[in-house]
PDB file of C-alpha atoms in Angstrom:
ATOM      1  CA  MET H  98     131.014  -8.650  89.935  1.00 46.00           C
ATOM      2  CA  ARG H  99     132.754  -5.857  92.002  1.00 60.00           C
ATOM      3  CA  TYR H 100     130.622  -3.146  93.947  1.00 64.00           C
ATOM      4  CA  PRO H 101     131.098   0.552  93.405  1.00 63.00           C
ATOM      5  CA  LYS H 102     134.000   1.961  95.344  1.00 76.00           C
ATOM      6  CA  LEU H 103     132.449   2.316  98.799  1.00 79.00           C
ATOM      7  CA  ARG H 104     135.108   4.267 100.258  1.00 80.00           C
ATOM      8  CA  GLU H 105     134.831   6.749  97.601  1.00 82.00           C
ATOM      9  CA  LEU H 106     130.962   7.121  98.070  1.00 81.00           C
ATOM     10  CA  ARG H 107     131.384   7.457 101.696  1.00 82.00           C
ATOM     11  CA  GLU H 108     133.825  10.254 101.370  1.00 82.00           C
ATOM     12  CA  ALA H 109     131.117  12.148  99.033  1.00 82.00           C
ATOM     13  CA  PHE H 110     128.533  11.618 101.545  1.00 80.00           C
ATOM     14  CA  LYS H 111     130.594  12.993 104.331  1.00 82.00           C
ATOM     15  CA  ASN H 112     131.739  16.156 102.176  1.00 81.00           C
ATOM     16  CA  ILE H 113     127.988  16.939 101.598  1.00 81.00           C
ATOM     17  CA  PHE H 114     127.767  18.004 105.008  1.00 80.00           C
ATOM     18  CA  THR H 115     130.835  19.622 105.910  1.00 79.00           C
ATOM     19  CA  ARG H 116     132.420  23.063 104.837  1.00 75.00           C
ATOM     20  CA  ALA H 117     134.686  23.738 102.301  1.00 70.00           C
ATOM     21  CA  ALA H 118     138.208  23.970 103.151  1.00 70.00           C
ATOM     22  CA  THR H 119     138.579  27.146 101.124  1.00 73.00           C
ATOM     23  CA  VAL H 120     138.171  30.740 102.257  1.00 70.00           C
ATOM     24  CA  ARG H 121     134.621  32.124 102.064  1.00 69.00           C
ATOM     25  CA  TYR H 122     136.060  35.453 100.604  1.00 68.00           C
ATOM     26  CA  PRO H 123     133.096  36.541  98.360  1.00 68.00           C
ATOM     27  CA  TYR H 124     130.582  35.785 101.208  1.00 74.00           C
ATOM     28  CA  GLY H 125     132.912  36.398 104.384  1.00 73.00           C
ATOM     29  CA  LYS H 126     135.701  38.753 105.170  1.00 75.00           C
ATOM     30  CA  ALA H 127     139.180  37.819 103.833  1.00 74.00           C
ATOM     31  CA  GLU H 128     142.311  37.190 106.181  1.00 78.00           C
ATOM     32  CA  PHE H 129     145.289  39.159 105.480  1.00 80.00           C
ATOM     33  CA  HIS H 130     148.770  38.661 106.337  1.00 82.00           C
ATOM     34  CA  PRO H 131     149.985  41.206 109.226  1.00 81.00           C
ATOM     35  CA  GLY H 132     152.460  42.526 106.483  1.00 81.00           C
ATOM     36  CA  TYR H 133     149.896  43.028 103.217  1.00 83.00           C
ATOM     37  CA  ARG H 134     150.402  46.334 101.540  1.00 85.00           C
ATOM     38  CA  GLY H 135     147.335  47.109 100.447  1.00 85.00           C
ATOM     39  CA  LYS H 136     145.740  50.528  99.458  1.00 88.00           C
ATOM     40  CA  PRO H 137     147.690  53.443 100.862  1.00 90.00           C
ATOM     41  CA  GLU H 138     145.239  55.914 103.130  1.00 89.00           C
ATOM     42  CA  PHE H 139     145.911  59.149 104.340  1.00 91.00           C
ATOM     43  CA  GLN H 140     145.533  59.627 108.009  1.00 91.00           C
ATOM     44  CA  ASP H 141     144.662  62.606 110.119  1.00 92.00           C
ATOM     45  CA  GLU H 142     148.725  62.863 111.252  1.00 93.00           C
ATOM     46  CA  CYS H 143     149.640  63.964 107.559  1.00 93.00           C
ATOM     47  CA  LEU H 144     151.678  67.185 107.615  1.00 93.00           C
ATOM     48  CA  GLY H 145     151.459  67.879 103.875  1.00 92.00           C
ATOM     49  CA  CYS H 146     155.307  67.815 103.591  1.00 91.00           C
ATOM     50  CA  THR H 147     155.571  66.387 100.363  1.00 91.00           C
ATOM     51  CA  ALA H 148     157.975  63.259 101.232  1.00 93.00           C
ATOM     52  CA  CYS H 149     155.771  60.971 100.010  1.00 93.00           C
ATOM     53  CA  MET H 150     155.426  62.532  96.542  1.00 94.00           C
ATOM     54  CA  GLU H 151     159.015  62.617  96.243  1.00 94.00           C
ATOM     55  CA  VAL H 152     159.614  59.077  96.406  1.00 95.00           C
ATOM     56  CA  CYS H 153     156.448  57.856  94.876  1.00 94.00           C
ATOM     57  CA  PRO H 154     157.833  55.812  91.649  1.00 94.00           C
ATOM     58  CA  PRO H 155     154.772  56.153  89.476  1.00 94.00           C
ATOM     59  CA  GLY H 156     153.967  59.604  90.361  1.00 93.00           C
ATOM     60  CA  ALA H 157     150.762  58.619  91.854  1.00 94.00           C
ATOM     61  CA  ILE H 158     150.962  61.600  94.427  1.00 95.00           C
ATOM     62  CA  GLU H 159     150.690  65.194  93.409  1.00 95.00           C
ATOM     63  CA  ILE H 160     150.915  68.477  95.350  1.00 94.00           C
ATOM     64  CA  VAL H 161     148.644  71.402  94.752  1.00 95.00           C
ATOM     65  CA  ASP H 162     149.710  74.599  96.357  1.00 94.00           C
ATOM     66  CA  ASP H 163     146.955  77.422  96.117  1.00 94.00           C
ATOM     67  CA  VAL H 164     149.074  80.516  97.845  1.00 92.00           C
ATOM     68  CA  GLU H 165     146.213  82.822  97.152  1.00 92.00           C
ATOM     69  CA  ASN H 166     143.984  80.790  99.709  1.00 93.00           C
ATOM     70  CA  ARG H 167     146.770  79.550 101.507  1.00 93.00           C
ATOM     71  CA  LYS H 168     146.103  75.818 100.974  1.00 95.00           C
ATOM     72  CA  ARG H 169     148.004  72.871 100.171  1.00 95.00           C
ATOM     73  CA  ARG H 170     146.349  69.681  98.741  1.00 95.00           C
ATOM     74  CA  VAL H 171     148.161  66.186  98.688  1.00 94.00           C
ATOM     75  CA  VAL H 172     146.218  64.429  95.936  1.00 95.00           C
ATOM     76  CA  ARG H 173     146.733  60.686  95.616  1.00 93.00           C
ATOM     77  CA  TYR H 174     145.765  58.979  92.326  1.00 94.00           C
ATOM     78  CA  PHE H 175     144.960  55.199  93.164  1.00 90.00           C
ATOM     79  CA  ASP H 176     144.537  54.287  89.219  1.00 90.00           C
ATOM     80  CA  ARG H 177     148.580  54.929  89.237  1.00 92.00           C
ATOM     81  CA  CYS H 178     149.551  53.631  92.613  1.00 91.00           C
ATOM     82  CA  ILE H 179     151.475  50.339  92.451  1.00 91.00           C
ATOM     83  CA  THR H 180     151.290  49.563  96.427  1.00 90.00           C
ATOM     84  CA  CYS H 181     154.943  49.683  96.819  1.00 91.00           C
ATOM     85  CA  GLY H 182     154.763  51.199 100.495  1.00 90.00           C
ATOM     86  CA  GLU H 183     157.449  53.840  99.668  1.00 93.00           C
ATOM     87  CA  CYS H 184     155.095  56.597 100.781  1.00 92.00           C
ATOM     88  CA  GLU H 185     154.444  54.890 103.980  1.00 93.00           C
ATOM     89  CA  ARG H 186     158.346  54.275 104.750  1.00 93.00           C
ATOM     90  CA  VAL H 187     159.169  57.987 104.225  1.00 95.00           C
ATOM     91  CA  CYS H 188     156.497  59.548 106.076  1.00 94.00           C
ATOM     92  CA  THR H 189     157.910  62.622 107.980  1.00 92.00           C
ATOM     93  CA  CYS H 190     155.892  61.940 111.182  1.00 91.00           C
ATOM     94  CA  GLY H 191     155.910  58.042 110.753  1.00 89.00           C
ATOM     95  CA  ASN H 192     151.994  57.936 110.480  1.00 91.00           C
ATOM     96  CA  GLY H 193     150.666  60.457 107.988  1.00 92.00           C
ATOM     97  CA  ILE H 194     150.017  57.555 105.405  1.00 92.00           C
ATOM     98  CA  LYS H 195     149.191  53.851 106.199  1.00 91.00           C
ATOM     99  CA  MET H 196     148.898  50.873 103.880  1.00 90.00           C
ATOM    100  CA  VAL H 197     145.534  49.491 104.980  1.00 88.00           C
ATOM    101  CA  PRO H 198     144.318  45.760 104.291  1.00 86.00           C
ATOM    102  CA  GLU H 199     142.104  46.832 101.335  1.00 81.00           C
ATOM    103  CA  PHE H 200     142.306  45.348  97.982  1.00 78.00           C
ATOM    104  CA  ALA H 201     138.933  45.769  96.261  1.00 78.00           C
ATOM    105  CA  MET H 202     139.073  49.064  94.800  1.00 80.00           C
ATOM    106  CA  ALA H 203     137.186  48.257  91.547  1.00 83.00           C
ATOM    107  CA  VAL H 204     135.149  51.339  90.532  1.00 88.00           C
ATOM    108  CA  TYR H 205     133.110  52.326  87.506  1.00 91.00           C
ATOM    109  CA  ASP H 206     134.609  55.774  87.504  1.00 90.00           C
ATOM    110  CA  ARG H 207     138.317  57.036  87.489  1.00 88.00           C
ATOM    111  CA  LYS H 208     137.487  59.939  89.496  1.00 89.00           C
ATOM    112  CA  ASP H 209     136.397  57.951  92.310  1.00 90.00           C
ATOM    113  CA  LEU H 210     140.063  56.613  92.832  1.00 90.00           C
ATOM    114  CA  VAL H 211     141.276  60.242  93.867  1.00 92.00           C
ATOM    115  CA  GLU H 212     141.620  60.952  97.490  1.00 91.00           C
ATOM    116  CA  SER H 213     143.331  64.032  98.950  1.00 92.00           C
ATOM    117  CA  VAL H 214     143.814  65.929 102.171  1.00 93.00           C
ATOM    118  CA  GLU H 215     143.974  69.561 102.528  1.00 95.00           C
ATOM    119  CA  ARG H 216     146.265  71.685 104.971  1.00 94.00           C
ATOM    120  CA  GLU H 217     146.689  75.252 105.736  1.00 94.00           C
ATOM    121  CA  LEU H 218     149.864  76.483 103.903  1.00 94.00           C
ATOM    122  CA  ILE H 219     152.298  79.061 105.298  1.00 91.00           C
ATOM    123  CA  VAL H 220     153.717  81.564 102.808  1.00 91.00           C
ATOM    124  CA  CYS H 221     156.513  84.153 102.838  1.00 87.00           C
ATOM    125  CA  GLU H 222     155.482  87.298 104.304  1.00 83.00           C
ATOM    126  CA  ASN H 223     157.604  89.264 101.653  1.00 82.00           C
ATOM    127  CA  CYS H 224     157.580  87.265  98.608  1.00 86.00           C
ATOM    128  CA  GLY H 225     154.734  84.961  99.049  1.00 86.00           C
ATOM    129  CA  ARG H 226     156.492  81.723  98.152  1.00 90.00           C
ATOM    130  CA  PRO H 227     155.159  78.708  99.946  1.00 92.00           C
ATOM    131  CA  ILE H 228     157.332  77.831 102.866  1.00 91.00           C
ATOM    132  CA  ALA H 229     155.376  74.670 104.578  1.00 91.00           C
ATOM    133  CA  THR H 230     152.126  73.553 105.953  1.00 93.00           C
ATOM    134  CA  LYS H 231     151.111  74.972 109.430  1.00 91.00           C
ATOM    135  CA  LYS H 232     150.768  71.577 110.586  1.00 93.00           C
ATOM    136  CA  HIS H 233     154.266  70.697 109.531  1.00 92.00           C
ATOM    137  CA  ILE H 234     155.697  73.821 111.290  1.00 90.00           C
ATOM    138  CA  LEU H 235     153.884  72.865 114.337  1.00 89.00           C
ATOM    139  CA  TRP H 236     155.118  69.214 114.244  1.00 92.00           C
ATOM    140  CA  LEU H 237     158.896  70.588 113.842  1.00 89.00           C
ATOM    141  CA  MET H 238     158.469  72.891 116.778  1.00 87.00           C
ATOM    142  CA  ASP H 239     157.011  70.155 118.828  1.00 88.00           C
ATOM    143  CA  GLN H 240     160.174  67.950 117.796  1.00 90.00           C
ATOM    144  CA  LEU H 241     162.726  70.751 118.311  1.00 87.00           C
ATOM    145  CA  GLU H 242     161.108  71.551 122.089  1.00 83.00           C
ATOM    146  CA  GLU H 243     163.316  74.100 123.225  1.00 84.00           C
ATOM    147  CA  LYS H 244     165.739  74.289 120.392  1.00 85.00           C
ATOM    148  CA  GLY H 245     163.038  75.646 118.312  1.00 79.00           C
ATOM    149  CA  ALA H 246     163.334  79.004 120.088  1.00 80.00           C
ATOM    150  CA  ALA H 247     166.555  79.665 117.833  1.00 81.00           C
ATOM    151  CA  ASN H 248     164.319  79.993 114.743  1.00 79.00           C
ATOM    152  CA  MET H 249     162.373  83.364 114.901  1.00 77.00           C
ATOM    153  CA  GLY H 250     159.621  81.987 112.648  1.00 77.00           C
ATOM    154  CA  PHE H 251     158.946  79.286 114.913  1.00 79.00           C
ATOM    155  CA  VAL H 252     158.814  81.533 118.009  1.00 81.00           C
ATOM    156  CA  ILE H 253     156.317  83.881 115.947  1.00 79.00           C
ATOM    157  CA  MET H 254     154.408  80.802 114.821  1.00 79.00           C
ATOM    158  CA  SER H 255     153.907  79.770 118.321  1.00 80.00           C
ATOM    159  CA  LEU H 256     153.101  83.095 119.554  1.00 81.00           C
ATOM    160  CA  LYS H 257     150.261  83.296 117.113  1.00 80.00           C
ATOM    161  CA  GLU H 258     149.169  79.898 117.965  1.00 80.00           C
ATOM    162  CA  LEU H 259     148.633  80.898 121.566  1.00 81.00           C
ATOM    163  CA  GLY H 260     146.852  84.155 120.599  1.00 79.00           C
ATOM    164  CA  ILE H 261     149.406  86.445 122.099  1.00 81.00           C
ATOM    165  CA  VAL H 262     150.586  88.002 118.552  1.00 73.00           C
ATOM    166  CA  GLU H 263     148.174  89.623 116.047  1.00 73.00           C
ATOM    167  CA  GLU H 264     148.086  88.653 112.417  1.00 70.00           C
ATOM    168  CA  VAL H 265     149.455  92.143 110.845  1.00 65.00           C
ATOM    169  CA  GLU H 266     150.044  92.943 107.387  1.00 66.00           C
ATOM    170  CA  LYS H 267     153.723  94.237 107.022  1.00 67.00           C
ATOM    171  CA  LYS H 268     156.175  95.084 104.238  1.00 68.00           C
ATOM    172  CA  VAL H 269     159.764  93.617 104.472  1.00 67.00           C
ATOM    173  CA  SER H 270     162.242  96.096 104.018  1.00 68.00           C
ATOM    174  CA  PHE H 271     165.332  94.468 104.623  1.00 65.00           C
ATOM    175  CA  ASP H 272     166.983  97.227 106.147  1.00 66.00           C
ATOM    176  CA  LYS H 273     165.496  96.942 109.564  1.00 68.00           C
ATOM    177  CA  ARG H 274     166.178  94.614 112.599  1.00 67.00           C
ATOM    178  CA  GLN H 275     162.467  93.764 112.911  1.00 70.00           C
ATOM    179  CA  ASP H 276     162.258  92.012 109.633  1.00 71.00           C
ATOM    180  CA  LEU H 277     164.210  89.113 111.614  1.00 72.00           C
ATOM    181  CA  PHE H 278     160.853  88.643 113.409  1.00 74.00           C
ATOM    182  CA  THR H 279     158.843  87.655 110.243  1.00 79.00           C
ATOM    183  CA  ILE H 280     158.016  84.362 108.748  1.00 82.00           C
ATOM    184  CA  LEU H 281     160.326  84.275 105.679  1.00 83.00           C
ATOM    185  CA  CYS H 282     161.509  81.765 102.838  1.00 85.00           C
ATOM    186  CA  PRO H 283     165.174  80.542 103.008  1.00 86.00           C
ATOM    187  CA  ARG H 284     165.837  83.375 100.255  1.00 88.00           C
ATOM    188  CA  CYS H 285     164.268  86.346 101.795  1.00 84.00           C
ATOM    189  CA  LYS H 286     165.693  85.337 105.435  1.00 83.00           C
ATOM    190  CA  HIS H 287     169.029  84.927 103.832  1.00 83.00           C
ATOM    191  CA  ARG H 288     168.827  88.488 102.358  1.00 83.00           C
ATOM    192  CA  VAL H 289     167.688  89.899 105.675  1.00 81.00           C
ATOM    193  CA  ILE H 290     170.280  88.103 107.690  1.00 80.00           C
ATOM    194  CA  LEU H 291     172.988  89.206 105.047  1.00 79.00           C
ATOM    195  CA  TYR H 292     171.803  92.927 105.279  1.00 75.00           C
ATOM    196  CA  ASP H 293     171.728  92.626 109.115  1.00 63.00           C
ATOM    197  CA  SER H 294     175.315  91.592 109.371  1.00 64.00           C
ATOM    198  CA  LEU H 295     176.711  94.495 107.419  1.00 59.00           C
TER     199      LEU H 295
END
């Protein structure tokens, strides 16, 4: 008569006292590959420039402009997001949105999958159309350095930031040279420059 397979019994007893070879994910932290694309997350550097909204394939990013209160909200719906990474790739400043290594986003209410960031909106002093966010314009001025002085809107904005110029309500008349020194949308600025060149 043959004895039971002693080698298999020895392996079985040895495995009772050793750790499993698999990862301890539910009880421990999961390890991620450096290139893992998880949940996209807004960073403090987000300019509110709408570049991510333009390229988002499923339309998971929405821009809500509140012109009356001069606020822009960039809203991200994670329930629509396919974690493609396009938003991170085209980010204007390079680090306004990052794919963080997080994948466990199960929730009971869909409203918990909505994240937003709010920025101050700069509007045209004549027609009230949104131009850009204040943070975006300040970032552009920083990128342009001394070349930014060619744009009078940028000069006025930097003077307001320094506290040299006061915020004054004025009406753009399109027939005065001082209209060049206001923050205008491209359409109104075109009208001012066209009239000034006559």
